[in-house]
C-alpha positions as MATLAB code, in Angstrom:
seq = 'XXXXXXXXXXXXXXXXXXXXXXXXXXXXXXXXXXXXXXXXXXXXXXXXXXXXXXXXXXXXXXXXXXXXXXXXXXXXXXXXXXXXXXXXXXXXXXXXXXXXXXXXXXXXXXXXXXXXXXXXXXXXXXXXXXXXXXXXXXXXXXXXXXXXXXXXXXXXXXXXXXXXXXXXXXXXXXXXXXXXXXXXXXXXXXXXXXXXXXXXXXXXXXXXXXXXXXXXXXXXXXXXXXXXXXXXXXXXXXXXXXXXXXXXXXXXXXXXXXXXXXXXXXXXXXXXXXXXXXXXXXXXXXXXXXXXXXXXXXXXXXXXXXXXXXXXXXXXXXXXXXXXXXXXXXXXXXXXXXXXXXXXXXXXXXXXXXXXXXXXXXXXXXXXXXXXXXXXXXXXXXXXXXXXXXXXXXXXXXXXXXXXXXXXXXXXXXXXXXXXXXXXXXXXXXXXXXXXXXXXXXXXXXXXXXXXXXXXXXXXXXXXXXXXXXXXXXXXXXXXXXXXXXXXXXXXXXXXXXXXXXXXXXXXXXXXXXXXXXXXXXXXXXXXXXXXXXXXXXXXXXXXXXXXXXXXXXXXXXXXXXXXXXXXXXXXXXXXXXXXXXXXXXXXXXXXXXXXXXXXXXXXXXXXXXXXXX';
ca = [
      -4.901   73.327   -1.749;
      -2.834   70.422   -3.080;
      -1.469   67.588   -0.974;
       0.903   64.786   -1.742;
       0.427   61.568    0.205;
       3.138   59.095    1.041;
       2.423   55.802    2.784;
       5.073   54.256    5.009;
       5.001   50.859    6.738;
       7.421   49.574    9.322;
       9.189   46.341    8.743;
       7.161   43.366    9.416;
       7.779   41.303   12.514;
       7.244   37.629   13.198;
       3.505   36.910   13.637;
       2.319   40.430   13.471;
       0.823   42.587   11.169;
       2.820   45.574   10.344;
       1.559   49.139   11.242;
       1.223   52.042    8.627;
       1.613   55.748    8.988;
       0.196   58.510    6.748;
       2.427   61.487    6.125;
       0.879   64.556    4.598;
       3.254   66.938    2.949;
       2.039   70.353    1.859;
       3.409   70.820   -1.645;
       1.702   74.052   -2.620;
      -0.187   75.179    0.410;
      -1.452   78.409   -0.996;
      -2.302   77.571   -4.608;
      -5.949   77.976   -3.671;
      -5.181   81.318   -2.068;
      -3.289   82.434   -5.153;
      -6.246   81.699   -7.394;
      -8.919   82.973   -5.046;
      -7.425   85.971   -3.272;
      -6.143   87.702   -6.365;
      -6.049   86.442   -9.908;
      -4.004   89.146  -11.542;
      -6.744   91.714  -12.139;
      -8.454   94.151   -9.794;
     -10.918   92.450   -7.414;
     -14.399   92.085   -8.845;
     -16.774   94.649   -7.340;
     -14.078   97.286   -6.946;
     -15.814  100.620   -7.323;
     -13.607  103.709   -7.465;
     -14.562  106.477   -5.064;
     -13.634  110.160   -5.129;
     -10.310  110.747   -6.745;
     -10.784  107.401   -8.491;
      -8.483  108.194  -11.362;
      -5.404  108.453   -9.223;
      -6.516  105.734   -6.784;
      -7.426  103.330   -9.565;
      -4.087  103.847  -11.283;
      -2.309  103.384   -7.963;
      -4.107  100.081   -7.261;
      -3.309   98.878  -10.761;
       0.317   99.768  -10.178;
       0.206   97.902   -6.856;
      -1.266   94.910   -8.645;
       1.462   94.950  -11.308;
       4.140   95.225   -8.628;
       2.511   92.366   -6.706;
       2.508   90.113   -9.754;
       6.233   90.692  -10.237;
       7.008   90.120   -6.546;
       4.916   86.982   -6.512;
       6.680   85.590   -9.569;
      10.085   86.183   -7.959;
       8.819   84.957   -4.551;
       9.965   88.193   -2.941;
       7.604   87.888    0.018;
       9.433   90.480    2.129;
       9.001   92.972   -0.724;
       5.326   92.025   -0.965;
       4.937   92.622    2.774;
       6.368   96.141    2.430;
       4.229   96.811   -0.653;
       0.922   95.875    0.997;
       1.744   97.455    4.365;
       2.265  100.827    2.627;
      -0.697  100.294    0.290;
      -3.114   99.686    3.179;
      -2.166  103.081    4.638;
      -3.212  104.689    1.355;
      -6.213  102.412    0.665;
      -7.618  101.141    3.995;
     -10.893  100.045    2.366;
      -9.342   97.691   -0.228;
      -9.903   94.222    1.297;
      -7.634   92.401   -1.119;
      -4.631   94.344    0.161;
      -5.145   92.835    3.642;
      -5.620   89.294    2.420;
      -2.573   89.464    0.162;
      -0.516   90.939    3.003;
      -1.619   87.963    5.096;
      -0.440   85.687    2.287;
       2.985   87.375    2.104;
       3.386   87.069    5.881;
       2.500   83.356    5.827;
       5.074   82.665    3.148;
       7.733   84.136    5.444;
       6.625   82.007    8.371;
       5.100   84.994   10.183;
       1.973   83.035   10.956;
       0.789   85.033   13.974;
       1.045   88.312   12.078;
      -0.705   86.755    9.070;
      -3.619   85.639   11.256;
      -3.871   89.082   12.871;
      -4.022   90.856    9.486;
      -6.629   88.373    8.170;
      -8.666   88.796   11.366;
      -8.581   92.591   10.917;
      -9.965   92.204    7.397;
     -12.549   89.688    8.586;
     -13.807   92.063   11.303;
     -13.602   95.202    9.169;
     -15.573   94.164    6.112;
     -19.250   93.301    5.767;
     -20.202   94.239    9.310;
     -17.651   92.033   11.032;
     -18.644   88.758    9.386;
     -16.031   89.027    6.658;
     -16.328   88.425    2.948;
     -15.467   85.078    1.441;
     -12.004   86.473    0.637;
     -11.150   87.421    4.235;
     -12.772   84.259    5.599;
     -10.476   82.200    3.386;
      -7.389   84.185    4.384;
      -8.150   83.729    8.082;
      -8.964   80.024    7.673;
      -5.705   79.428    5.773;
      -3.820   81.230    8.525;
      -5.320   78.937   11.150;
      -4.478   75.878    9.062;
      -0.926   77.098    8.531;
      -0.428   77.578   12.271;
      -2.117   74.280   13.013;
       0.261   72.511   10.640;
       3.310   74.022   12.326;
       2.034   73.051   15.765;
       1.032   69.533   14.639;
       4.474   68.955   13.134;
       5.877   69.734   16.588;
       3.660   66.999   18.028;
       1.231   69.346   19.799;
      -1.925   67.828   18.328;
      -4.360   69.227   20.908;
      -3.215   72.792   20.160;
      -3.345   72.091   16.448;
      -6.921   70.850   16.785;
      -7.983   74.271   18.110;
      -6.716   75.990   14.955;
      -8.202   73.418   12.568;
     -11.535   73.696   14.370;
     -11.446   77.503   14.001;
     -10.784   77.145   10.258;
     -13.681   74.686    9.967;
     -16.075   77.129   11.633;
     -15.140   79.709    9.003;
     -15.355   77.386    5.974;
     -17.352   74.269    7.000;
     -17.994   73.119    3.435;
     -14.539   73.647    1.921;
     -12.771   70.424    0.965;
      -9.256   71.098    2.251;
     -10.586   72.605    5.508;
     -12.704   69.503    6.180;
      -9.677   67.341    5.379;
      -7.354   69.097    7.819;
      -9.914   69.187   10.627;
     -10.762   65.498   10.210;
      -7.076   64.554   10.286;
      -6.619   66.657   13.412;
      -9.479   64.816   15.120;
      -7.881   61.493   14.221;
      -4.520   62.646   15.576;
      -6.005   63.237   19.032;
      -7.770   59.868   19.046;
     -11.278   61.100   18.211;
     -11.775   58.404   15.578;
     -15.563   58.437   15.538;
     -15.750   62.211   15.049;
     -12.992   62.041   12.461;
     -14.777   59.327   10.484;
     -18.049   61.264   10.641;
     -16.380   64.367    9.217;
     -14.529   62.433    6.496;
     -17.803   60.843    5.406;
     -19.602   64.206    5.324;
     -16.735   65.727    3.376;
     -16.749   62.942    0.811;
     -20.511   63.363    0.357;
     -19.916   67.059   -0.389;
     -16.798   66.509   -2.510;
     -16.919   63.016   -4.012;
     -14.123   63.812   -6.465;
     -11.678   65.151   -3.858;
      -9.243   62.260   -3.644;
      -7.371   63.347   -0.460;
     -10.618   62.984    1.499;
     -11.209   59.526    0.062;
      -7.691   58.300    0.787;
      -7.634   59.683    4.298;
     -11.038   58.200    5.067;
      -9.745   54.788    3.993;
      -6.580   55.117    6.096;
      -8.575   56.219    9.132;
     -11.008   53.323    8.746;
      -8.074   50.937    8.381;
      -6.220   52.382   11.363;
      -9.316   52.182   13.535;
      -9.980   48.581   12.456;
      -6.424   47.574   13.399;
      -6.748   49.330   16.741;
      -9.990   47.503   17.511;
      -8.490   44.136   16.561;
      -5.613   44.834   18.906;
      -8.051   45.750   21.675;
     -10.146   42.644   21.019;
      -7.142   40.377   21.558;
      -7.213   41.338   25.239;
     -10.967   40.793   25.648;
     -13.114   37.695   26.096;
     -16.626   36.499   25.357;
     -19.319   38.754   23.943;
     -17.220   41.888   24.335;
     -14.469   40.424   22.198;
     -16.965   39.288   19.571;
     -18.612   42.731   19.369;
     -15.251   44.490   19.093;
     -14.125   42.179   16.291;
     -17.442   42.674   14.486;
     -17.044   46.447   14.644;
     -13.470   46.187   13.368;
     -14.606   44.078   10.420;
     -17.406   46.557    9.629;
     -14.835   49.353    9.396;
     -12.544   47.211    7.221;
     -15.473   46.408    4.953;
     -16.372   50.110    4.673;
     -12.768   50.950    3.735;
     -12.952   48.417    0.922;
     -16.300   49.782   -0.277;
     -14.973   53.360   -0.310;
     -11.970   52.390   -2.446;
     -11.473   48.726   -3.423;
      -8.107   49.524   -5.024;
      -6.554   51.304   -2.049;
      -3.639   49.481   -0.414;
      -4.898   50.014    3.119;
      -8.422   48.931    2.200;
      -7.241   45.742    0.526;
      -5.020   44.859    3.464;
      -7.503   45.350    6.304;
     -10.453   43.882    4.410;
      -8.406   40.822    3.469;
      -7.216   40.424    7.060;
     -10.775   40.866    8.262;
     -12.083   38.146    5.980;
      -9.489   35.753    7.374;
     -10.368   36.738   10.933;
     -14.060   35.936   10.394;
     -13.205   32.515    9.004;
     -13.371   33.302    5.299;
      -9.777   32.761    4.110;
     -11.006   31.578    0.708;
     -12.557   35.018    0.152;
      -9.540   36.760    1.669;
      -7.049   35.238   -0.785;
      -8.181   37.106   -3.963;
      -8.463   40.397   -2.054;
      -4.976   40.109   -0.555;
      -3.595   38.793   -3.843;
      -4.871   41.926   -5.572;
      -2.898   43.988   -3.085;
       0.199   41.787   -3.298;
       0.375   41.994   -7.091;
      -0.872   45.580   -7.349;
       1.637   46.931   -4.807;
       4.854   45.042   -5.554;
       6.991   47.485   -3.575;
       5.062   46.839   -0.364;
       5.498   43.945    2.083;
       2.139   44.700    3.688;
       0.471   41.700    2.044;
       3.176   39.064    2.463;
       2.221   37.857    5.917;
      -1.609   38.173    5.705;
      -1.744   36.507    2.280;
       0.490   33.652    3.397;
      -1.699   33.176    6.490;
      -4.845   33.145    4.365;
      -3.364   30.291    2.317;
      -2.498   28.410    5.513;
      -5.940   28.917    7.025;
      -7.665   27.808    3.829;
      -5.651   24.591    3.639;
      -6.312   23.836    7.317;
      -9.997   24.646    6.859;
     -10.313   22.218    3.962;
      -8.460   19.400    5.726;
     -10.388   19.859    8.943;
     -13.699   19.607    7.061;
     -12.766   16.437    5.137;
      -9.145   15.202    5.360;
      -9.344   12.812    2.419;
     -12.076   14.307    0.247;
     -10.626   17.814    0.361;
      -6.987   16.821   -0.037;
      -6.878   17.610   -3.813;
      -8.438   21.029   -3.199;
      -6.013   21.706   -0.328;
      -3.038   20.777   -2.513;
      -4.319   23.102   -5.221;
      -4.297   25.980   -2.718;
      -0.845   25.006   -1.418;
       0.609   24.978   -4.929;
      -0.266   28.644   -5.319;
       2.113   29.678   -2.533;
       5.436   29.458   -4.469;
       3.914   31.636   -7.197;
       3.841   34.543   -4.755;
       7.604   34.587   -4.154;
       9.474   37.681   -5.330;
      13.100   36.870   -4.618;
      12.854   39.352   -1.735;
      13.778   37.366    1.405;
      11.836   39.344    4.026;
       8.611   38.885    2.078;
       9.320   35.384    0.787;
      10.065   34.110    4.279;
       6.385   34.540    5.195;
       5.305   32.330    2.300;
       8.045   29.764    2.869;
       7.120   29.507    6.544;
       3.536   28.671    5.543;
       4.641   26.408    2.677;
       6.588   24.316    5.184;
       3.572   24.194    7.502;
       0.898   23.188    4.984;
       3.006   20.602    3.168;
       3.918   19.062    6.519;
       0.212   18.950    7.351;
      -0.534   17.313    4.027;
       2.450   14.960    4.288;
       3.336   15.861    0.697;
       7.079   16.183    1.325;
       8.137   14.584   -1.930;
       6.379   17.380   -3.822;
       7.564   20.295   -1.670;
      11.224   19.362   -1.124;
      12.330   19.752   -4.791;
      10.653   23.175   -4.892;
      12.491   24.367   -1.784;
      15.836   22.924   -2.888;
      15.406   24.670   -6.228;
      14.878   27.995   -4.475;
      17.999   27.437   -2.362;
      20.023   27.009   -5.557;
      18.422   30.013   -7.241;
      19.243   32.397   -4.372;
      22.649   31.329   -3.007;
      23.411   34.667   -1.364;
      20.378   34.689    0.928;
      20.059   32.492    4.007;
      16.231   32.432    3.925;
      15.956   29.879    1.128;
      18.411   27.158    2.254;
      17.202   27.629    5.857;
      13.580   26.938    4.946;
      14.555   24.022    2.720;
      16.735   22.468    5.424;
      14.099   22.842    8.138;
      11.438   21.285    5.916;
      13.670   18.364    4.971;
      14.408   17.763    8.646;
      10.684   17.635    9.380;
      10.499   14.936    6.743;
      13.385   13.097    8.410;
      11.539   13.119   11.729;
       8.401   11.878    9.987;
      10.343    9.057    8.339;
      11.770    8.026   11.702;
       8.658    8.340   13.872;
       5.804    7.565   11.466;
       7.339    5.466    8.705;
       9.804    3.765   11.101;
      12.537    3.978    8.459;
      15.694    5.059   10.325;
      18.002    4.626    7.325;
      15.922    6.918    5.117;
      15.537    9.330    8.013;
      19.306    9.520    8.527;
      19.951   10.167    4.839;
      17.310   12.882    4.699;
      18.579   14.463    7.913;
      22.094   14.763    6.476;
      20.646   16.328    3.352;
      18.724   18.864    5.421;
      21.664   19.609    7.726;
      23.892   20.511    4.792;
      21.382   23.162    3.720;
      20.960   24.431    7.266;
      24.692   24.849    7.791;
      25.025   26.654    4.509;
      22.170   28.977    5.535;
      23.834   29.899    8.821;
      27.188   30.506    7.126;
      25.494   32.938    4.731;
      23.540   34.597    7.539;
      26.575   35.181    9.768;
      28.537   36.535    6.819;
      25.692   38.949    6.003;
      25.125   40.068    9.620;
      28.542   40.702   11.186;
      27.295   43.499   13.443;
      24.250   41.961   15.084;
      24.046   42.173   18.918;
      26.162   39.728   20.944;
      25.781   38.658   24.580;
      27.774   40.967   26.851;
      28.318   38.227   29.461;
      27.576   34.554   30.242;
      24.069   33.685   31.456;
      22.725   31.565   34.295;
      21.412   28.035   33.676;
      17.625   27.773   33.007;
      17.090   24.558   35.024;
      17.939   23.417   38.550;
      19.298   20.023   39.492;
      21.120   17.417   37.456;
      20.498   17.985   33.743;
      21.254   15.866   30.685;
      22.428   17.596   27.498;
      20.418   15.891   24.755;
      21.737   18.064   21.930;
      24.472   20.693   21.741;
      25.584   23.387   19.308;
      25.477   22.509   15.598;
      24.402   18.935   16.246;
      21.994   18.838   13.310;
      18.268   19.272   12.810;
      16.895   22.098   14.932;
      20.453   22.566   16.257;
      21.916   23.619   12.932;
      21.013   26.475   10.638;
      19.364   29.332   12.518;
      19.307   27.069   15.589;
      23.036   26.349   15.487;
      23.667   27.773   18.967;
      20.901   25.981   20.895;
      20.801   23.274   23.572;
      18.211   20.585   24.333;
      18.113   19.995   28.088;
      16.157   17.746   30.458;
      16.373   16.499   34.051;
      18.129   13.163   34.565;
      19.439   10.944   37.356;
      23.008    9.953   38.178;
      22.875    7.283   35.477;
      21.988    9.930   32.880;
      18.551    8.318   32.591;
      15.737   10.703   31.679;
      12.922    8.234   32.491;
      11.936    7.293   36.027;
      12.763    3.708   37.098;
       9.968    1.261   36.333;
       8.413    3.567   33.720;
       7.986    2.762   30.052;
       8.466    6.286   28.728;
       5.078    6.192   27.017;
       3.715    9.032   29.143;
       5.115   12.519   29.675;
       4.939   11.980   33.419;
       7.439    9.099   33.059;
      10.150   11.696   32.449;
      11.937   13.392   35.324;
      11.815   16.689   33.504;
       8.125   16.948   32.633;
       6.707   19.808   34.705;
      10.177   20.899   35.895;
      10.468   24.632   36.648;
      12.147   26.765   33.954;
      13.892   29.959   35.109;
      14.968   33.214   33.443;
      18.709   33.150   32.734;
      18.949   36.910   33.209;
      16.695   39.907   33.801;
      14.624   41.290   30.949;
      11.182   41.987   29.527;
       8.911   39.228   28.220;
       8.609   39.694   24.475;
       6.558   36.602   23.539;
       4.553   34.256   25.782;
       2.486   31.397   24.335;
       1.284   28.271   26.109;
      -1.833   27.232   24.185;
      -0.387   24.235   22.308;
      -1.030   20.749   23.730;
       1.789   18.543   24.984;
       2.435   15.673   22.617;
       2.768   11.980   23.374;
       6.371   10.723   23.722;
       7.555    9.201   20.464;
       5.052   11.162   18.364;
       5.682   14.547   16.764;
       3.454   17.528   16.050;
       4.551   19.114   12.787;
       2.263   22.124   12.628;
       3.319   24.069   15.729;
       6.542   25.384   17.224;
       5.252   24.585   20.702;
       4.728   26.749   23.759;
       7.516   29.216   24.358;
       8.648   32.374   26.087;
      11.077   34.941   24.737;
      12.719   37.514   27.030;
      14.511   40.628   25.771;
      17.719   41.558   27.617;
      19.411   44.919   28.101;
      22.217   44.056   25.656;
      19.769   43.562   22.768;
      19.809   39.755   22.920;
      16.819   37.524   23.628;
      16.521   34.239   25.525;
      14.196   31.683   23.921;
      12.607   28.906   26.009;
      10.729   26.371   23.830;
       8.527   23.227   24.285;
       7.035   24.455   27.571;
       4.162   22.661   29.244;
       0.686   23.764   28.223;
      -0.900   26.201   30.659;
       2.230   26.491   32.778;
       3.363   30.036   32.031;
       3.684   32.411   34.964;
       4.520   35.486   32.905;
       2.833   37.644   30.296;
       4.024   39.822   27.409;
       5.473   43.117   28.627;
       6.258   41.813   32.109;
       9.680   42.555   33.574;
      11.318   39.443   35.013;
      14.325   39.049   37.275;
      17.185   36.611   36.753;
      16.183   33.316   38.339;
      12.442   34.054   38.224;
      10.283   31.083   37.171;
       8.794   31.497   33.692;
       6.900   28.230   33.329;
       7.421   24.485   33.262;
       9.288   22.130   30.958;
       6.928   20.285   28.602;
       6.596   18.345   25.374;
       4.762   20.769   23.055;
       5.527   21.441   19.403;
       7.957   19.441   17.269;
       9.281   17.381   20.163;
       9.766   13.631   20.546;
       9.975   13.715   24.358;
       9.858   16.306   27.180;
      12.802   18.708   27.103;
      13.731   22.398   27.016;
      15.058   23.850   23.760;
      17.100   26.878   24.876;
      18.973   29.519   22.863;
      20.051   33.108   22.912;
      18.743   34.738   19.748;
      18.610   38.065   17.956;
      15.299   39.779   17.249;
      14.806   37.708   14.082;
      14.997   34.446   16.089;
      18.429   33.481   14.794;
      20.579   31.908   17.525;
      23.933   33.311   18.667;
      26.986   31.911   20.419;
      26.894   32.166   24.236;
      28.139   30.526   27.435;
      26.603   29.486   30.760;
      28.176   30.603   34.024;
      29.034   28.508   37.119;
      28.294   25.001   35.843;
      29.589   21.654   37.055;
      29.871   19.123   34.237;
      30.329   15.358   33.995;
      31.304   14.036   30.610;
      29.913   10.601   31.513;
      27.945    9.051   34.414;
      30.073    8.295   37.472;
      32.706   10.864   36.554;
      33.582   13.491   39.131;
      32.000   16.854   38.276;
      34.309   19.662   37.172;
      33.674   23.369   36.681;
      33.141   24.478   33.118;
      32.464   27.795   31.496;
      32.901   26.591   27.947;
      30.794   24.786   25.390;
      28.675   21.852   26.500;
      28.555   18.621   24.544;
      25.780   16.143   23.894;
      25.688   13.378   26.513;
      27.066   15.484   29.355;
      25.464   15.749   32.782;
      25.564   19.315   34.104;
      24.381   21.077   37.224;
      24.418   24.730   38.288;
];
């Protein structure tokens, strides 16, 4: 029995590890049967009885006719041949098994099983010879395959189990039964059978590959389960997942699935330095796969952070050495490269080595002018540097120059993106406002920095008083609580399902900036395919969880100062699945273009400096 294996992986998504599926395609299902059931000569052990001259010649003639029918794949003719032959020679077992074969090839699986069962019960006192056992087992596997392809895995398991009882030491039978066990979620039994099969048939590669995939799949499943657990239970589940990943790597250290899960596992247990060469082997050895882009980039990030946390100054040269490896992993394939560029931005911001990283990113933007990924990452990184120059170096002139440089790249990136994605989802109607009360528009569409590039269609919003002041009277603005908006309720602009919910990042101090996090945020998926993104939320304030359905106007959390934020505010956008913002409008707003002005209804674009109220 010969199988061909194809591995497929869905497209990677932000922050997740992609999932993989194994497809097994039967290329020549009955090659084994062809060789075993009849090899072109009379069956060994055939002993002519009375009238043997005529009978022997007749069987030889049947065999010659069978060979010709088999060569021409005339299975209907073979069915007629063996049906008539059995009437003349009811004691010739090979006629039954070859009839079963001909029936299978025509898709007459039930009839094929019945004929094989007749042979099995008829010969050798009802226990069947090896020939009839094989024919019956193949029939069960054939039917099991048909049923499994229809998604009826429990029914398929019954057939594969029956085949296994007939031929418990045959490689392809063990393989099919083990896969069937995995398909119904019996991972432990499946793994046990794969291991036994590989002990019996160490050279049978389909068993090895499927064992690795099953180990990998089970490890991923356990890691997913562990994310919802706490304490000792979470630790034990993660330990078991890593043990399975380690076994996969030991079974086949060149297998794509083994390299991926073992590398991920090493990172998860705090060994990113060991994970990097494992994941790098997969990344370079499987250039057509994106499976290693995200985990390898994260291993680089974790290793740099690990080194800096242990000794910020002493380990800086070693951390830079790790960071300099990241650009070497780029392929000119944006979906993969984006993972590395995301991490490159993060680690060089952590190291404060902007003058080294910016020329690299600008060079990539020039090399790939038709892809938005490269100028977008360069522009975002340069804008981080501009914020650093303004808040840390206190050099507003240099900050302004750098900001303009970054904004030019960001705007170019969005132009390319919108040109390349003309058919992405668009809002089907205006949305409600996410805050209540008088609100100051700090930043509007395409106002630079995080409001250009992929964030072109985003607003920065915060509570204010009639004077458009964001800070309470008598306060210095040095504390988050000095701001009217800090802790203000944030509401869903329309109904949807929570897609992302994260509130573990601390709130920063006003005037300072955290470069290494995006801040606490919620993303809600709407019925029209758009998403609402609510960013910089207060730590620990979320009232929703991933997968929860929320109504329009339902409170999601509170406005905060987490992530790359100078002061408390809400960064709000409508985005597509890839987090790129899209043009939209608010409904039922009153706007004042300056303090003291009479409010007027607006359903259009808002501008920086306006006071608005739902």
